[in-house]
């Protein structure tokens, strides 16, 4: 029997085997083949990773901007050169199609490119002569050891949201990848070291609840970035802020797309099908509810036809649109929610259960599934399905559609499809959601902006990349300085608060 490889920890610049007794299999969701075993790190291994990061911070924080920028220039080149290999690892452990896996790596690569521009990002401000001979200026200084906790659905992009910007701003980092698909993340970490990130600046521990709690509690960790479900993110936010850390949590979603009757029909149906069923619906910005306004309600048969035409299969097969769900547990959860949708009285306009996928009979496949007549109060609407399930709701007017979206607690993403500038502008003004698409179904901002989910989809004030994350990973120090010429005349003791 071939030996199953073990996923390593990265501590102090060395990839090491964990001494733990607790392991979990990393499984190919299309075949159930065990690809590797991932350790749940011990408490002392977490301590060692944090200690290595703390030690490395003393020198890394003083490294020149140019040196830091050049490491990320090299890193972006290495990621490009290894794109095919990275996508193949990602598809094997996560399931999404190879082109979509390349997209996952690419959206992370864009953050790495942005990190290389740090010379223009981590700039302070200066005001000359705030009082006579007095200048005030700001320094944006790194915090120290920062940590990141990532979900399974973007195992390349989301780790790359975190450690490049944390490290390029002068911090050191401890990453806790998803235990479900840590292999592509580890390959990215190997490449980061190859690009020149020094020993101890980037560390990786694996595990679940116990390791995450240890990160939240650790006195030497200054900031935590989390991406994952609302339940775990809320716990992480509360626990880590209680321990005095700066925390940002990007969490679950229920993204609505409003379809106006004047929308370009073909473009809209293509966009809805791609954004609802791509990545098997396992995107935090997937469209999970389409609100059909007025005459657009007639488009359901065409939308069903479009969805039915998508090919379900292993992500490695050519022409496949919808890969498997990440795990058997995810398959069971999505299947149960489809059953609940039926039981709650929604109309199953397209049933994607039990698709036939020759050669991959054991895969966790659910095909595109569409419920019509969905209303709040139904489980399939109230819960995040995180599968290839699109709910259709009806509205008589744009106002009614906006009211429905704004009544939903989540605020990750939303979109409107229309040819009317006036309707789009109303939507952009009145919708209470942090990321808005206008004829764009998945409006994830590129890294010169920040990811700005809102309301129940987000805790903490600053987003995970873009300008906001430079603030997240730095402490602003404001210096007020006066230098005396030998000829400066002394004016005696100043007992007031005024600068004189
Ligand atoms: P998850 O919350 O189960 O896991 C996220 C991380 O938390 C993992 O590293 C996991 O090991 C850890 N974890 C799991 N259970 C824990 C517990 N009880 N205590 C402490 N830590 C725990 O999320 P997931 O299933 O991996 O990812 C899917 C979720 O992530 C969806 O809800 C999706 O919407 C969300 N997500 C949000 C964004 C965003 O930017 N808003 C992006 C991607 C995914």
Short mmCIF file of C-alpha atoms and ligand atoms in Angstrom, two decimals:
data_model
loop_
_atom_site.label_atom_id
_atom_site.label_comp_id
_atom_site.label_asym_id
_atom_site.label_seq_id
_atom_site.Cartn_x
_atom_site.Cartn_y
_atom_site.Cartn_z
CA UNK A 1 0.00 0.00 0.00
CA UNK A 2 1.47 3.43 -0.88
CA UNK A 3 2.30 5.56 2.14
CA UNK A 4 0.11 8.61 2.57
CA UNK A 5 2.08 11.87 2.78
CA UNK A 6 1.78 14.05 5.86
CA UNK A 7 1.19 17.79 5.72
CA UNK A 8 3.97 19.61 7.56
CA UNK A 9 3.95 22.47 10.02
CA UNK A 10 6.14 25.47 9.17
CA UNK A 11 7.97 26.73 12.23
CA UNK A 12 11.00 28.99 12.24
CA UNK A 13 11.69 28.45 8.53
CA UNK A 14 11.55 24.62 8.67
CA UNK A 15 8.83 22.30 7.43
CA UNK A 16 8.46 19.82 10.28
CA UNK A 17 6.31 16.81 11.14
CA UNK A 18 3.88 17.36 13.98
CA UNK A 19 4.27 15.29 17.14
CA UNK A 20 0.48 15.19 17.57
CA UNK A 21 -1.61 12.04 17.87
CA UNK A 22 -4.61 13.71 16.18
CA UNK A 23 -4.73 13.54 12.39
CA UNK A 24 -7.36 14.04 9.73
CA UNK A 25 -7.42 12.82 6.12
CA UNK A 26 -7.34 15.27 3.20
CA UNK A 27 -9.73 13.72 0.69
CA UNK A 28 -10.29 14.22 -3.04
CA UNK A 29 -14.01 15.08 -3.14
CA UNK A 30 -14.47 13.67 -6.65
CA UNK A 31 -13.02 10.25 -5.84
CA UNK A 32 -12.73 9.93 -2.01
CA UNK A 33 -9.05 9.12 -2.46
CA UNK A 34 -7.00 10.06 0.60
CA UNK A 35 -4.38 12.54 -0.61
CA UNK A 36 -2.60 13.30 2.66
CA UNK A 37 -2.97 13.40 6.42
CA UNK A 38 -3.05 16.74 8.19
CA UNK A 39 -2.02 17.10 11.86
CA UNK A 40 -3.96 18.95 14.53
CA UNK A 41 -0.98 20.74 16.09
CA UNK A 42 -0.29 20.48 19.81
CA UNK A 43 -0.40 23.49 22.14
CA UNK A 44 3.40 23.53 22.35
CA UNK A 45 3.67 23.54 18.53
CA UNK A 46 1.40 26.59 18.39
CA UNK A 47 3.58 28.22 21.05
CA UNK A 48 6.72 27.39 19.05
CA UNK A 49 5.26 28.94 15.88
CA UNK A 50 4.31 32.12 17.76
CA UNK A 51 7.73 32.25 19.46
CA UNK A 52 9.48 31.91 16.10
CA UNK A 53 7.34 34.74 14.70
CA UNK A 54 7.99 36.92 17.74
CA UNK A 55 11.73 36.36 17.45
CA UNK A 56 11.76 37.09 13.71
CA UNK A 57 9.80 40.32 14.25
CA UNK A 58 12.74 42.01 15.99
CA UNK A 59 14.70 42.08 12.72
CA UNK A 60 11.93 41.87 10.09
CA UNK A 61 10.24 45.06 11.32
CA UNK A 62 13.41 46.99 10.49
CA UNK A 63 13.84 45.53 6.99
CA UNK A 64 13.84 48.17 4.27
CA UNK A 65 10.74 48.81 2.20
CA UNK A 66 12.65 47.95 -0.98
CA UNK A 67 13.77 44.57 0.37
CA UNK A 68 10.22 43.71 1.39
CA UNK A 69 8.80 44.83 -1.96
CA UNK A 70 11.36 42.81 -3.95
CA UNK A 71 10.48 39.59 -2.09
CA UNK A 72 6.88 39.99 -3.23
CA UNK A 73 7.96 40.83 -6.78
CA UNK A 74 9.84 37.55 -6.81
CA UNK A 75 6.91 35.77 -5.17
CA UNK A 76 4.41 36.90 -7.80
CA UNK A 77 6.75 35.58 -10.48
CA UNK A 78 7.06 32.20 -8.74
CA UNK A 79 3.28 31.90 -8.39
CA UNK A 80 2.87 32.62 -12.11
CA UNK A 81 5.49 30.02 -13.01
CA UNK A 82 3.76 27.40 -10.85
CA UNK A 83 0.17 28.27 -11.79
CA UNK A 84 -0.61 24.90 -13.41
CA UNK A 85 0.86 22.91 -10.54
CA UNK A 86 -0.94 25.02 -7.91
CA UNK A 87 -4.29 24.68 -9.69
CA UNK A 88 -3.88 20.91 -9.97
CA UNK A 89 -3.19 20.54 -6.23
CA UNK A 90 -6.15 22.81 -5.47
CA UNK A 91 -8.59 20.92 -7.69
CA UNK A 92 -7.50 17.55 -6.28
CA UNK A 93 -8.19 18.53 -2.65
CA UNK A 94 -11.01 21.07 -3.05
CA UNK A 95 -12.90 19.89 -6.13
CA UNK A 96 -13.43 23.07 -8.18
CA UNK A 97 -12.66 22.95 -11.90
CA UNK A 98 -9.09 23.52 -13.05
CA UNK A 99 -9.88 26.87 -14.76
CA UNK A 100 -11.67 28.04 -11.61
CA UNK A 101 -8.73 26.82 -9.49
CA UNK A 102 -6.46 29.00 -11.63
CA UNK A 103 -8.88 31.85 -10.94
CA UNK A 104 -8.57 31.13 -7.19
CA UNK A 105 -4.76 31.37 -7.42
CA UNK A 106 -4.97 34.41 -9.71
CA UNK A 107 -7.19 36.46 -7.38
CA UNK A 108 -4.60 35.79 -4.64
CA UNK A 109 -1.76 36.64 -7.00
CA UNK A 110 -3.32 40.07 -7.52
CA UNK A 111 -2.92 40.73 -3.77
CA UNK A 112 0.73 39.64 -3.97
CA UNK A 113 1.25 42.11 -6.83
CA UNK A 114 -0.37 44.78 -4.71
CA UNK A 115 1.90 43.89 -1.78
CA UNK A 116 4.89 44.55 -4.04
CA UNK A 117 3.65 48.15 -4.31
CA UNK A 118 4.08 48.67 -0.56
CA UNK A 119 6.37 51.65 -1.16
CA UNK A 120 3.29 53.61 -2.16
CA UNK A 121 0.94 52.15 0.45
CA UNK A 122 2.55 52.41 3.88
CA UNK A 123 3.03 56.16 3.82
CA UNK A 124 2.54 58.48 6.75
CA UNK A 125 1.38 62.10 6.72
CA UNK A 126 3.25 65.25 7.63
CA UNK A 127 2.05 68.70 8.60
CA UNK A 128 4.71 71.34 8.62
CA UNK A 129 4.70 74.13 11.28
CA UNK A 130 1.65 73.02 13.29
CA UNK A 131 3.06 75.54 15.76
CA UNK A 132 6.07 77.72 15.28
CA UNK A 133 8.98 75.36 14.53
CA UNK A 134 6.85 72.28 15.25
CA UNK A 135 6.04 69.51 12.74
CA UNK A 136 3.62 66.61 13.17
CA UNK A 137 3.95 63.40 11.21
CA UNK A 138 2.73 59.84 11.33
CA UNK A 139 4.53 56.52 11.15
CA UNK A 140 2.58 53.38 10.17
CA UNK A 141 4.40 50.78 12.21
CA UNK A 142 3.85 47.01 12.15
CA UNK A 143 2.02 45.43 15.07
CA UNK A 144 4.10 42.32 15.73
CA UNK A 145 2.92 38.73 15.36
CA UNK A 146 -0.34 38.51 13.40
CA UNK A 147 -2.40 35.40 12.66
CA UNK A 148 -4.76 34.23 9.93
CA UNK A 149 -7.45 31.55 9.97
CA UNK A 150 -8.82 30.51 6.57
CA UNK A 151 -11.79 28.54 5.15
CA UNK A 152 -11.84 25.65 2.70
CA UNK A 153 -13.45 27.35 -0.28
CA UNK A 154 -10.54 29.50 -1.52
CA UNK A 155 -7.44 27.73 -0.22
CA UNK A 156 -5.14 29.85 -2.41
CA UNK A 157 -6.83 33.27 -2.62
CA UNK A 158 -7.74 33.72 1.03
CA UNK A 159 -4.36 32.82 2.59
CA UNK A 160 -2.93 35.24 -0.02
CA UNK A 161 -5.37 37.92 1.19
CA UNK A 162 -3.64 37.63 4.54
CA UNK A 163 0.06 36.86 4.93
CA UNK A 164 1.48 38.93 2.02
CA UNK A 165 -0.01 42.21 3.24
CA UNK A 166 0.73 41.40 6.91
CA UNK A 167 4.35 40.56 6.14
CA UNK A 168 5.04 43.33 3.64
CA UNK A 169 3.91 45.90 6.23
CA UNK A 170 6.59 44.55 8.58
CA UNK A 171 4.70 42.01 10.69
CA UNK A 172 5.41 38.32 11.14
CA UNK A 173 2.67 35.75 10.68
CA UNK A 174 1.15 32.50 11.90
CA UNK A 175 -1.30 30.96 9.42
CA UNK A 176 -3.91 28.32 10.25
CA UNK A 177 -5.25 27.00 6.92
CA UNK A 178 -8.44 25.00 6.52
CA UNK A 179 -7.83 21.45 7.64
CA UNK A 180 -9.97 20.28 4.71
CA UNK A 181 -7.61 21.40 1.93
CA UNK A 182 -4.25 22.61 3.28
CA UNK A 183 -2.02 21.29 0.49
CA UNK A 184 -2.13 24.15 -2.02
CA UNK A 185 -1.71 26.60 0.86
CA UNK A 186 1.45 24.75 1.92
CA UNK A 187 2.82 24.82 -1.64
CA UNK A 188 2.22 28.58 -1.67
CA UNK A 189 4.14 28.85 1.61
CA UNK A 190 7.06 26.88 0.13
CA UNK A 191 7.15 29.32 -2.77
CA UNK A 192 7.00 32.26 -0.35
CA UNK A 193 10.15 30.98 1.38
CA UNK A 194 11.77 30.44 -2.01
CA UNK A 195 10.96 34.07 -2.83
CA UNK A 196 13.04 35.12 0.17
CA UNK A 197 10.71 35.42 3.16
CA UNK A 198 13.15 34.84 6.05
CA UNK A 199 12.89 32.06 8.63
CA UNK A 200 10.20 32.71 11.26
CA UNK A 201 8.49 35.53 9.35
CA UNK A 202 5.84 33.11 8.01
CA UNK A 203 4.77 30.12 10.12
CA UNK A 204 1.97 27.59 9.64
CA UNK A 205 0.09 25.45 12.16
CA UNK A 206 -2.78 23.14 11.30
CA UNK A 207 -5.79 22.10 13.33
CA UNK A 208 -9.35 22.95 14.30
CA UNK A 209 -11.10 24.45 17.29
CA UNK A 210 -8.28 23.97 19.84
CA UNK A 211 -5.63 25.59 17.62
CA UNK A 212 -7.97 28.47 16.70
CA UNK A 213 -8.75 29.08 20.37
CA UNK A 214 -5.03 29.02 21.19
CA UNK A 215 -4.48 31.71 18.53
CA UNK A 216 -7.33 33.83 19.93
CA UNK A 217 -5.91 33.60 23.45
CA UNK A 218 -2.17 33.88 22.80
CA UNK A 219 -0.68 36.93 24.53
CA UNK A 220 2.01 37.39 21.86
CA UNK A 221 -0.41 37.61 18.90
CA UNK A 222 -1.50 41.19 18.20
CA UNK A 223 -4.05 40.81 15.38
CA UNK A 224 -6.22 38.06 13.88
CA UNK A 225 -7.75 37.91 10.42
CA UNK A 226 -10.47 35.28 10.01
CA UNK A 227 -12.47 34.18 6.99
CA UNK A 228 -15.11 31.49 7.37
CA UNK A 229 -18.61 30.86 8.67
CA UNK A 230 -20.61 33.36 10.72
CA UNK A 231 -20.81 31.00 13.71
CA UNK A 232 -17.06 30.43 13.99
CA UNK A 233 -16.19 34.01 12.99
CA UNK A 234 -18.40 35.46 15.71
CA UNK A 235 -16.73 33.19 18.26
CA UNK A 236 -13.24 34.18 17.02
CA UNK A 237 -14.12 37.88 17.09
CA UNK A 238 -15.46 37.75 20.63
CA UNK A 239 -12.70 35.57 22.03
CA UNK A 240 -9.78 37.36 20.36
CA UNK A 241 -11.05 40.89 21.07
CA UNK A 242 -11.55 39.89 24.71
CA UNK A 243 -7.87 38.92 24.68
CA UNK A 244 -7.05 42.47 23.49
CA UNK A 245 -6.35 41.78 19.83
CA UNK A 246 -7.29 43.68 16.71
CA UNK A 247 -9.65 41.36 14.81
CA UNK A 248 -11.37 41.28 11.42
CA UNK A 249 -13.82 38.48 10.53
CA UNK A 250 -15.23 38.00 7.04
CA UNK A 251 -18.12 35.58 7.37
CA UNK A 252 -21.19 33.94 5.85
CA UNK A 253 -23.55 35.36 3.28
CA UNK A 254 -26.84 35.21 1.42
CA UNK A 255 -26.27 37.24 -1.72
CA UNK A 256 -29.29 38.53 -3.63
CA UNK A 257 -29.35 39.54 -7.27
CA UNK A 258 -32.25 41.75 -8.33
CA UNK A 259 -33.38 41.12 -11.91
CA UNK A 260 -35.29 44.00 -13.48
CA UNK A 261 -37.54 43.27 -16.46
CA UNK A 262 -35.52 45.64 -18.68
CA UNK A 263 -32.27 43.70 -18.08
CA UNK A 264 -30.39 42.17 -21.00
CA UNK A 265 -31.95 38.72 -20.70
CA UNK A 266 -29.23 36.52 -22.17
CA UNK A 267 -26.41 38.28 -20.28
CA UNK A 268 -28.40 38.15 -17.05
CA UNK A 269 -29.27 34.46 -17.26
CA UNK A 270 -25.63 33.60 -18.06
CA UNK A 271 -24.45 35.69 -15.12
CA UNK A 272 -26.97 34.12 -12.71
CA UNK A 273 -26.11 30.55 -13.75
CA UNK A 274 -22.36 31.17 -13.50
CA UNK A 275 -22.54 32.96 -10.15
CA UNK A 276 -24.99 30.51 -8.54
CA UNK A 277 -23.56 27.20 -9.67
CA UNK A 278 -19.87 27.91 -10.36
CA UNK A 279 -17.59 26.35 -7.73
CA UNK A 280 -20.69 24.30 -6.84
CA UNK A 281 -22.05 27.38 -5.05
CA UNK A 282 -19.21 27.26 -2.50
CA UNK A 283 -18.32 30.94 -2.75
CA UNK A 284 -19.09 33.51 -0.08
CA UNK A 285 -20.07 35.83 -2.95
CA UNK A 286 -22.15 33.27 -4.88
CA UNK A 287 -25.59 34.47 -5.91
CA UNK A 288 -27.94 32.39 -3.78
CA UNK A 289 -31.17 34.36 -4.24
CA UNK A 290 -32.44 35.98 -7.46
CA UNK A 291 -35.26 38.45 -6.90
CA UNK A 292 -37.29 38.56 -10.11
CA UNK A 293 -39.12 41.84 -10.56
CA UNK A 294 -42.37 41.90 -12.57
CA UNK A 295 -42.07 40.49 -16.10
CA UNK A 296 -38.67 38.94 -15.28
CA UNK A 297 -40.68 36.26 -13.46
CA UNK A 298 -41.42 34.84 -16.92
CA UNK A 299 -37.72 33.96 -17.36
CA UNK A 300 -37.72 30.94 -15.02
CA UNK A 301 -37.96 28.25 -17.76
CA UNK A 302 -35.04 29.81 -19.65
CA UNK A 303 -32.99 30.03 -16.47
CA UNK A 304 -33.77 26.37 -15.69
CA UNK A 305 -32.69 25.41 -19.23
CA UNK A 306 -29.45 27.32 -18.83
CA UNK A 307 -28.73 25.61 -15.48
CA UNK A 308 -29.66 22.17 -16.82
CA UNK A 309 -27.09 22.66 -19.59
CA UNK A 310 -24.19 22.95 -17.15
CA UNK A 311 -21.97 19.89 -16.95
CA UNK A 312 -21.45 18.30 -13.55
CA UNK A 313 -18.27 16.31 -13.00
CA UNK A 314 -14.76 16.06 -11.61
CA UNK A 315 -12.89 19.34 -11.74
CA UNK A 316 -10.08 17.73 -13.69
CA UNK A 317 -12.35 16.77 -16.63
CA UNK A 318 -12.52 19.07 -19.65
CA UNK A 319 -15.73 21.05 -20.15
CA UNK A 320 -16.99 20.55 -16.58
CA UNK A 321 -18.83 23.53 -15.06
CA UNK A 322 -19.82 22.23 -11.62
CA UNK A 323 -17.43 20.15 -9.50
CA UNK A 324 -18.19 18.21 -6.32
CA UNK A 325 -18.94 19.60 -2.88
CA UNK A 326 -15.88 19.63 -0.67
CA UNK A 327 -16.86 16.79 1.69
CA UNK A 328 -19.42 14.11 2.44
CA UNK A 329 -20.59 16.27 5.34
CA UNK A 330 -21.19 19.21 2.96
CA UNK A 331 -23.04 16.86 0.60
CA UNK A 332 -25.30 15.69 3.44
CA UNK A 333 -25.96 19.26 4.62
CA UNK A 334 -26.87 20.52 1.14
CA UNK A 335 -29.05 17.45 0.44
CA UNK A 336 -30.89 17.96 3.73
CA UNK A 337 -31.50 21.63 2.96
CA UNK A 338 -32.95 20.72 -0.46
CA UNK A 339 -35.32 18.31 1.29
CA UNK A 340 -36.29 21.06 3.72
CA UNK A 341 -36.94 23.43 0.82
CA UNK A 342 -39.44 20.94 -0.59
CA UNK A 343 -40.99 20.36 2.84
CA UNK A 344 -41.30 24.13 3.41
CA UNK A 345 -43.35 24.48 0.21
CA UNK A 346 -40.86 25.99 -2.25
CA UNK A 347 -41.24 24.79 -5.86
CA UNK A 348 -38.35 22.59 -6.96
CA UNK A 349 -37.99 23.96 -10.50
CA UNK A 350 -34.76 22.02 -11.09
CA UNK A 351 -33.69 19.08 -8.95
CA UNK A 352 -29.91 18.58 -9.11
CA UNK A 353 -29.76 15.69 -6.68
CA UNK A 354 -28.07 12.48 -7.78
CA UNK A 355 -26.54 13.60 -11.04
CA UNK A 356 -24.93 10.83 -13.09
CA UNK A 357 -21.15 11.33 -13.26
CA UNK A 358 -19.61 8.32 -15.02
CA UNK A 359 -16.27 7.27 -13.54
CA UNK A 360 -16.80 9.31 -10.36
CA UNK A 361 -19.68 7.47 -8.71
CA UNK A 362 -18.33 8.14 -5.20
CA UNK A 363 -17.97 11.91 -5.69
CA UNK A 364 -19.91 14.46 -3.61
CA UNK A 365 -21.89 15.74 -6.59
CA UNK A 366 -25.02 17.87 -6.50
CA UNK A 367 -26.09 19.44 -9.77
CA UNK A 368 -27.63 22.89 -10.25
CA UNK A 369 -30.81 23.12 -8.21
CA UNK A 370 -33.42 25.88 -8.46
CA UNK A 371 -36.26 26.65 -6.07
CA UNK A 372 -39.02 29.03 -7.19
CA UNK A 373 -41.50 30.82 -4.94
CA UNK A 374 -39.04 31.10 -2.07
CA UNK A 375 -39.90 33.28 0.92
CA UNK A 376 -38.19 34.32 4.16
CA UNK A 377 -38.93 31.76 6.86
CA UNK A 378 -38.04 28.83 4.62
CA UNK A 379 -34.80 27.11 5.72
CA UNK A 380 -33.41 27.23 2.19
CA UNK A 381 -33.73 31.04 2.30
CA UNK A 382 -32.82 31.69 5.93
CA UNK A 383 -29.67 29.54 5.96
CA UNK A 384 -26.51 29.76 3.90
CA UNK A 385 -26.74 26.62 1.74
CA UNK A 386 -23.19 26.85 0.36
CA UNK A 387 -24.07 24.52 -2.49
CA UNK A 388 -25.34 24.81 -6.08
CA UNK A 389 -28.81 25.90 -5.02
CA UNK A 390 -30.46 29.08 -6.32
CA UNK A 391 -33.59 30.44 -4.67
CA UNK A 392 -35.98 32.55 -6.74
CA UNK A 393 -38.15 35.13 -5.00
CA UNK A 394 -40.65 37.46 -6.63
CA UNK A 395 -41.15 41.20 -6.23
CA UNK A 396 -43.56 43.63 -7.90
CA UNK A 397 -41.18 46.58 -7.88
CA UNK A 398 -37.59 47.66 -7.31
CA UNK A 399 -38.64 49.12 -3.95
CA UNK A 400 -40.07 45.79 -2.83
CA UNK A 401 -36.93 43.96 -4.01
CA UNK A 402 -34.63 46.38 -2.17
CA UNK A 403 -36.72 46.01 0.99
CA UNK A 404 -36.35 42.21 0.82
CA UNK A 405 -32.55 42.42 0.48
CA UNK A 406 -32.23 44.98 3.24
CA UNK A 407 -34.36 42.85 5.60
CA UNK A 408 -31.91 39.96 5.24
CA UNK A 409 -29.27 40.09 8.00
CA UNK A 410 -26.34 39.41 5.66
CA UNK A 411 -24.41 42.08 3.80
CA UNK A 412 -21.65 40.45 1.82
CA UNK A 413 -22.61 41.03 -1.81
CA UNK A 414 -25.53 41.94 -4.03
CA UNK A 415 -26.18 42.81 -7.66
CA UNK A 416 -28.75 44.40 -9.91
CA UNK A 417 -29.37 43.51 -13.54
CA UNK A 418 -30.93 46.35 -15.49
CA UNK A 419 -30.41 48.58 -18.51
CA UNK A 420 -31.67 51.58 -16.53
CA UNK A 421 -29.05 53.90 -15.08
CA UNK A 422 -31.69 55.44 -12.83
CA UNK A 423 -32.67 52.06 -11.35
CA UNK A 424 -29.02 51.10 -10.88
CA UNK A 425 -28.29 54.38 -9.14
CA UNK A 426 -31.29 54.01 -6.80
CA UNK A 427 -30.11 50.50 -5.98
CA UNK A 428 -26.54 51.62 -5.29
CA UNK A 429 -27.82 54.37 -2.98
CA UNK A 430 -30.45 52.46 -1.03
CA UNK A 431 -29.15 48.90 -0.79
CA UNK A 432 -27.65 48.09 2.63
CA UNK A 433 -24.96 45.66 1.45
CA UNK A 434 -21.21 46.25 1.46
CA UNK A 435 -20.34 45.07 -2.07
CA UNK A 436 -22.57 45.99 -4.97
CA UNK A 437 -22.56 44.76 -8.57
CA UNK A 438 -24.27 46.55 -11.45
CA UNK A 439 -24.68 43.92 -14.15
CA UNK A 440 -21.77 42.18 -12.39
CA UNK A 441 -22.90 39.11 -10.44
CA UNK A 442 -19.87 38.57 -8.14
CA UNK A 443 -18.55 42.04 -7.28
CA UNK A 444 -15.39 41.03 -5.39
CA UNK A 445 -13.20 44.15 -5.47
CA UNK A 446 -9.68 43.98 -6.92
CA UNK A 447 -6.89 44.69 -4.41
CA UNK A 448 -6.50 48.43 -4.98
CA UNK A 449 -9.87 48.47 -3.21
CA UNK A 450 -10.79 46.43 -0.13
CA UNK A 451 -13.22 43.58 0.44
CA UNK A 452 -16.05 45.40 2.19
CA UNK A 453 -18.73 42.94 3.27
CA UNK A 454 -21.07 44.45 5.86
CA UNK A 455 -23.67 43.76 8.55
CA UNK A 456 -23.85 40.07 9.64
CA UNK A 457 -21.22 39.10 7.05
CA UNK A 458 -18.46 41.05 8.76
CA UNK A 459 -17.08 41.90 12.18
CA UNK A 460 -14.35 44.50 12.59
CA UNK A 461 -14.01 47.77 10.74
CA UNK A 462 -11.30 47.19 8.18
CA UNK A 463 -11.26 44.88 5.16
CA UNK A 464 -8.76 42.13 4.41
CA UNK A 465 -6.79 43.70 1.54
CA UNK A 466 -6.42 47.01 -0.29
CA UNK A 467 -5.82 50.28 1.55
CA UNK A 468 -7.88 49.22 4.57
CA UNK A 469 -5.62 46.30 5.41
CA UNK A 470 -2.56 48.53 5.60
CA UNK A 471 -4.36 50.28 8.47
CA UNK A 472 -5.37 46.91 9.95
CA UNK A 473 -1.80 45.61 10.07
CA UNK A 474 -0.19 48.83 11.33
CA UNK A 475 -0.32 51.09 14.34
CA UNK A 476 -0.36 54.76 13.52
CA UNK A 477 2.19 56.56 15.63
CA UNK A 478 1.87 60.35 15.54
CA UNK A 479 5.06 62.29 16.25
CA UNK A 480 5.07 65.95 17.16
CA UNK A 481 8.63 67.29 16.90
CA UNK A 482 10.50 70.49 17.53
CA UNK A 483 14.21 71.06 16.98
CA UNK A 484 15.91 74.04 18.53
CA UNK A 485 18.50 76.05 16.68
CA UNK A 486 21.18 77.25 19.08
CA UNK A 487 19.83 80.74 18.38
CA UNK A 488 16.23 79.89 19.34
CA UNK A 489 15.06 82.26 22.04
CA UNK A 490 13.61 80.61 25.16
CA UNK A 491 10.16 81.89 26.20
CA UNK A 492 10.07 80.49 29.68
CA UNK A 493 7.82 77.76 31.12
CA UNK A 494 4.59 77.05 29.20
CA UNK A 495 1.96 75.79 31.64
CA UNK A 496 -0.85 75.63 29.04
CA UNK A 497 -1.90 72.86 26.68
CA UNK A 498 -1.22 75.10 23.67
CA UNK A 499 1.82 74.46 21.51
CA UNK A 500 3.85 77.61 21.77
P1 LIG B 1 -15.61 27.38 8.90
O1 LIG B 1 -16.08 28.51 9.73
O2 LIG B 1 -16.15 26.03 9.20
O3 LIG B 1 -14.01 27.25 9.03
C1 LIG B 1 -13.18 28.37 8.94
C2 LIG B 1 -11.96 28.15 9.82
O4 LIG B 1 -12.36 28.02 11.19
C3 LIG B 1 -11.18 26.88 9.46
O5 LIG B 1 -9.80 27.16 9.48
C4 LIG B 1 -11.60 25.90 10.54
O6 LIG B 1 -10.58 24.99 10.87
C5 LIG B 1 -11.90 26.78 11.74
N1 LIG B 1 -12.97 26.23 12.59
C6 LIG B 1 -13.98 25.40 12.23
N2 LIG B 1 -14.77 25.13 13.28
C7 LIG B 1 -14.26 25.80 14.33
C8 LIG B 1 -14.65 25.94 15.69
N3 LIG B 1 -15.71 25.31 16.19
N4 LIG B 1 -13.90 26.72 16.48
C9 LIG B 1 -12.82 27.38 16.02
N5 LIG B 1 -12.40 27.27 14.71
C10 LIG B 1 -13.11 26.50 13.89
O7 LIG B 1 -15.84 27.78 7.38
P2 LIG B 1 -15.67 26.88 6.08
O8 LIG B 1 -16.76 25.86 6.04
O9 LIG B 1 -14.27 26.43 5.97
O10 LIG B 1 -15.91 27.99 4.94
C11 LIG B 1 -17.17 28.33 4.44
C12 LIG B 1 -17.73 29.57 5.11
O11 LIG B 1 -16.81 30.65 4.95
C13 LIG B 1 -19.03 30.06 4.49
O12 LIG B 1 -19.87 30.48 5.52
C14 LIG B 1 -18.60 31.22 3.63
O13 LIG B 1 -19.61 32.19 3.38
C15 LIG B 1 -17.51 31.79 4.45
N6 LIG B 1 -16.62 32.61 3.65
C16 LIG B 1 -16.69 33.96 3.79
C17 LIG B 1 -15.89 34.77 3.02
C18 LIG B 1 -15.95 36.26 3.15
O14 LIG B 1 -15.03 36.93 2.66
N7 LIG B 1 -16.97 36.84 3.76
C19 LIG B 1 -15.00 34.21 2.09
C20 LIG B 1 -14.95 32.81 1.99
C21 LIG B 1 -15.76 32.03 2.78
#
